[in-house]
Amino acid sequence: MASAFVVGDKFRGKVKGLLENANSSLPERLKEELEETLGKAEPTTLSFSTARKLKKYLQENGHPFYLHELLEDSSLHLPEVVKPPRNPELVARLEKIKAKLANEEYNRITRNVNAQELNRSGTLADIGLQVRSAKAVVVTVFNFLVTVVATFACSYMGSQYLFTDTTARVISAVIAASVVGLAELYVLVRTMEGELGEL
């Protein structure tokens, strides 16, 4: 945190003039602090406490310039923050934790990799698994089609007791088949989603 100003040439010039002026009634302590400030090597810093004393003196004695005019070409002195050295035990512990987390991440990523299944040609068991998977898809699609067609047929035949017109019977059968088809699709998608989640 800043606790001093880095003073510029304007400050030096005006304060030198103030110090050299025989008529100025600078307090002894303030005079010593200002001389010490001007005697410092570059960068010259002026503490906030000395700046407050100077401001008070200028206000009380009605000088024609103000502190902000003196510090116009000055800047805040921000001391460099010195970081304390890190505890070697803490550093070693952090390294261990990082290595452990990296190992856990690697194990999580490679969890479903099996070195015995890395051959590119595949085995008969793999072919059988693919055939069973394809057979399940064909059976599911066939089941869907049979359900929709059967719903259409049942609705068409059953609607003869409600409607005498063929157009109304066909429309009611299409509506019933659509509703059942959408329900089947919903169940199919949920089932496939569950199977994919298990992989």
PDB file of N, CA and C in Angstrom, residues 3 13 183 189 199:
ATOM      1  N   SER A   3       2.503   4.753   0.820  1.00  0.00           N
ATOM      2  CA  SER A   3       2.668   5.543   2.046  1.00  0.00           C
ATOM      3  C   SER A   3       3.546   6.764   1.792  1.00  0.00           C
ATOM      4  N   GLY A  13      11.866  22.362  -6.554  1.00  0.00           N
ATOM      5  CA  GLY A  13      12.131  23.797  -6.759  1.00  0.00           C
ATOM      6  C   GLY A  13      11.394  24.661  -5.753  1.00  0.00           C
ATOM      7  N   ALA A 183     -46.203 -42.709 -29.045  1.00  0.00           N
ATOM      8  CA  ALA A 183     -45.938 -43.331 -27.745  1.00  0.00           C
ATOM      9  C   ALA A 183     -44.843 -44.390 -27.870  1.00  0.00           C
ATOM     10  N   VAL A 189     -37.066 -44.285 -27.653  1.00  0.00           N
ATOM     11  CA  VAL A 189     -35.985 -43.319 -27.423  1.00  0.00           C
ATOM     12  C   VAL A 189     -35.501 -43.394 -25.980  1.00  0.00           C
ATOM     13  N   LEU A 199     -23.172 -47.518 -21.371  1.00  0.00           N
ATOM     14  CA  LEU A 199     -21.906 -47.812 -22.068  1.00  0.00           C
ATOM     15  C   LEU A 199     -20.741 -47.071 -21.444  1.00  0.00           C
TER      16      LEU A 199
END
